[in-house]
Amino acid sequence: TDQFMNDRALHAQFVDRFLAAHGDAATRIRARLEAGAREEAARLAHSLKGAAALIGADAVSAAAGALQRDIDGGATADALPLCDALEADLAAVRAWKQASRA
């Protein structure tokens, strides 16, 4: 976590903020896709991609980027399974956060 100058407490605060704002992102993106709101789903994925990159959650950032590309490309059916992968990546961030408190 170079952007946090190896300050674990500061990084943990940013992870907490990330999870509060984006912890349910996969569910929200899926709901927007199912409602036909592709542009909104793509915006959510884009926001998640950047926020995840900030905290060093590279898997989440990559998954959100892939999801955004599929949505922008009109591949909504392909995007829905990516929501499951994204949820697993977000769960890993939550698990890391829990383990870092131990």
Tab-separated table of C-alpha atoms in Angstrom:
chain	number	residue	atom	x	y	z
A	1	THR	CA	0.000	0.000	0.000
A	2	ASP	CA	2.484	2.587	-1.189
A	3	GLN	CA	-0.184	5.267	-1.521
A	4	PHE	CA	-0.689	4.996	2.256
A	5	MET	CA	3.061	5.132	2.957
A	6	ASN	CA	2.774	1.776	4.756
A	7	ASP	CA	0.403	3.274	7.328
A	8	ARG	CA	-1.763	0.250	8.129
A	9	ALA	CA	-4.226	2.237	10.218
A	10	LEU	CA	-4.812	4.737	7.425
A	11	HIS	CA	-5.179	1.932	4.881
A	12	ALA	CA	-7.694	0.192	7.165
A	13	GLN	CA	-9.722	3.422	7.386
A	14	PHE	CA	-9.842	3.658	3.602
A	15	VAL	CA	-10.857	0.010	3.319
A	16	ASP	CA	-13.665	0.662	5.819
A	17	ARG	CA	-14.846	3.622	3.739
A	18	PHE	CA	-14.557	1.574	0.559
A	19	LEU	CA	-16.664	-1.237	2.007
A	20	ALA	CA	-19.274	1.200	3.337
A	21	ALA	CA	-19.623	2.838	-0.079
A	22	HIS	CA	-19.048	-0.126	-2.387
A	23	GLY	CA	-19.487	-3.327	-0.370
A	24	ASP	CA	-22.818	-4.058	-2.033
A	25	ALA	CA	-21.746	-2.893	-5.495
A	26	ALA	CA	-22.175	-6.283	-7.170
A	27	THR	CA	-25.780	-6.478	-5.966
A	28	ARG	CA	-26.505	-2.906	-7.053
A	29	ILE	CA	-24.931	-3.427	-10.483
A	30	ARG	CA	-26.875	-6.654	-10.997
A	31	ALA	CA	-30.129	-4.903	-10.044
A	32	ARG	CA	-29.447	-2.090	-12.526
A	33	LEU	CA	-28.659	-4.599	-15.273
A	34	GLU	CA	-31.808	-6.595	-14.573
A	35	ALA	CA	-33.818	-3.362	-14.692
A	36	GLY	CA	-32.278	-2.462	-18.047
A	37	ALA	CA	-30.381	0.539	-16.651
A	38	ARG	CA	-27.108	-0.252	-18.458
A	39	GLU	CA	-25.621	3.244	-18.249
A	40	GLU	CA	-26.147	3.394	-14.504
A	41	ALA	CA	-24.687	-0.102	-14.082
A	42	ALA	CA	-21.639	0.913	-16.117
A	43	ARG	CA	-21.214	4.055	-13.989
A	44	LEU	CA	-21.324	1.988	-10.801
A	45	ALA	CA	-18.745	-0.442	-12.192
A	46	HIS	CA	-16.495	2.436	-13.250
A	47	SER	CA	-16.693	4.047	-9.806
A	48	LEU	CA	-15.970	0.728	-8.137
A	49	LYS	CA	-12.973	0.136	-10.403
A	50	GLY	CA	-11.328	3.391	-9.365
A	51	ALA	CA	-12.135	3.106	-5.666
A	52	ALA	CA	-10.825	-0.456	-5.541
A	53	ALA	CA	-7.603	0.580	-7.254
A	54	LEU	CA	-7.118	3.309	-4.645
A	55	ILE	CA	-7.113	0.827	-1.763
A	56	GLY	CA	-5.065	-1.782	-3.618
A	57	ALA	CA	-7.947	-4.222	-4.189
A	58	ASP	CA	-6.588	-5.185	-7.592
A	59	ALA	CA	-8.882	-8.179	-8.147
A	60	VAL	CA	-11.971	-6.043	-7.486
A	61	SER	CA	-10.656	-3.287	-9.743
A	62	ALA	CA	-9.939	-5.744	-12.565
A	63	ALA	CA	-13.333	-7.454	-12.201
A	64	ALA	CA	-15.141	-4.114	-12.169
A	65	GLY	CA	-13.216	-3.042	-15.267
A	66	ALA	CA	-14.155	-6.236	-17.097
A	67	LEU	CA	-17.757	-5.793	-16.039
A	68	GLN	CA	-17.790	-2.192	-17.247
A	69	ARG	CA	-16.350	-3.224	-20.626
A	70	ASP	CA	-19.027	-5.886	-21.081
A	71	ILE	CA	-21.797	-3.484	-20.121
A	72	ASP	CA	-20.455	-0.728	-22.367
A	73	GLY	CA	-20.171	-3.261	-25.178
A	74	GLY	CA	-23.808	-4.253	-24.764
A	75	ALA	CA	-23.023	-7.749	-23.474
A	76	THR	CA	-25.458	-7.589	-20.561
A	77	ALA	CA	-25.997	-11.360	-20.515
A	78	ASP	CA	-22.234	-11.854	-20.216
A	79	ALA	CA	-22.049	-9.191	-17.508
A	80	LEU	CA	-24.441	-10.905	-15.095
A	81	PRO	CA	-22.099	-13.847	-14.314
A	82	LEU	CA	-19.307	-11.324	-13.760
A	83	CYS	CA	-21.376	-9.893	-10.902
A	84	ASP	CA	-20.918	-13.219	-9.087
A	85	ALA	CA	-17.148	-13.062	-9.552
A	86	LEU	CA	-17.158	-9.454	-8.418
A	87	GLU	CA	-19.103	-10.399	-5.292
A	88	ALA	CA	-16.502	-13.062	-4.491
A	89	ASP	CA	-13.727	-10.484	-4.883
A	90	LEU	CA	-15.575	-8.051	-2.605
A	91	ALA	CA	-16.038	-10.850	-0.066
A	92	ALA	CA	-12.274	-11.353	-0.103
A	93	VAL	CA	-11.792	-7.669	0.777
A	94	ARG	CA	-14.284	-8.050	3.641
A	95	ALA	CA	-12.457	-11.180	4.838
A	96	TRP	CA	-9.108	-9.371	4.675
A	97	LYS	CA	-10.554	-6.530	6.716
A	98	GLN	CA	-11.880	-8.952	9.338
A	99	ALA	CA	-8.534	-10.776	9.511
A	100	SER	CA	-6.619	-7.509	9.869
A	101	ARG	CA	-8.612	-6.721	13.023
A	102	ALA	CA	-7.615	-10.000	14.653
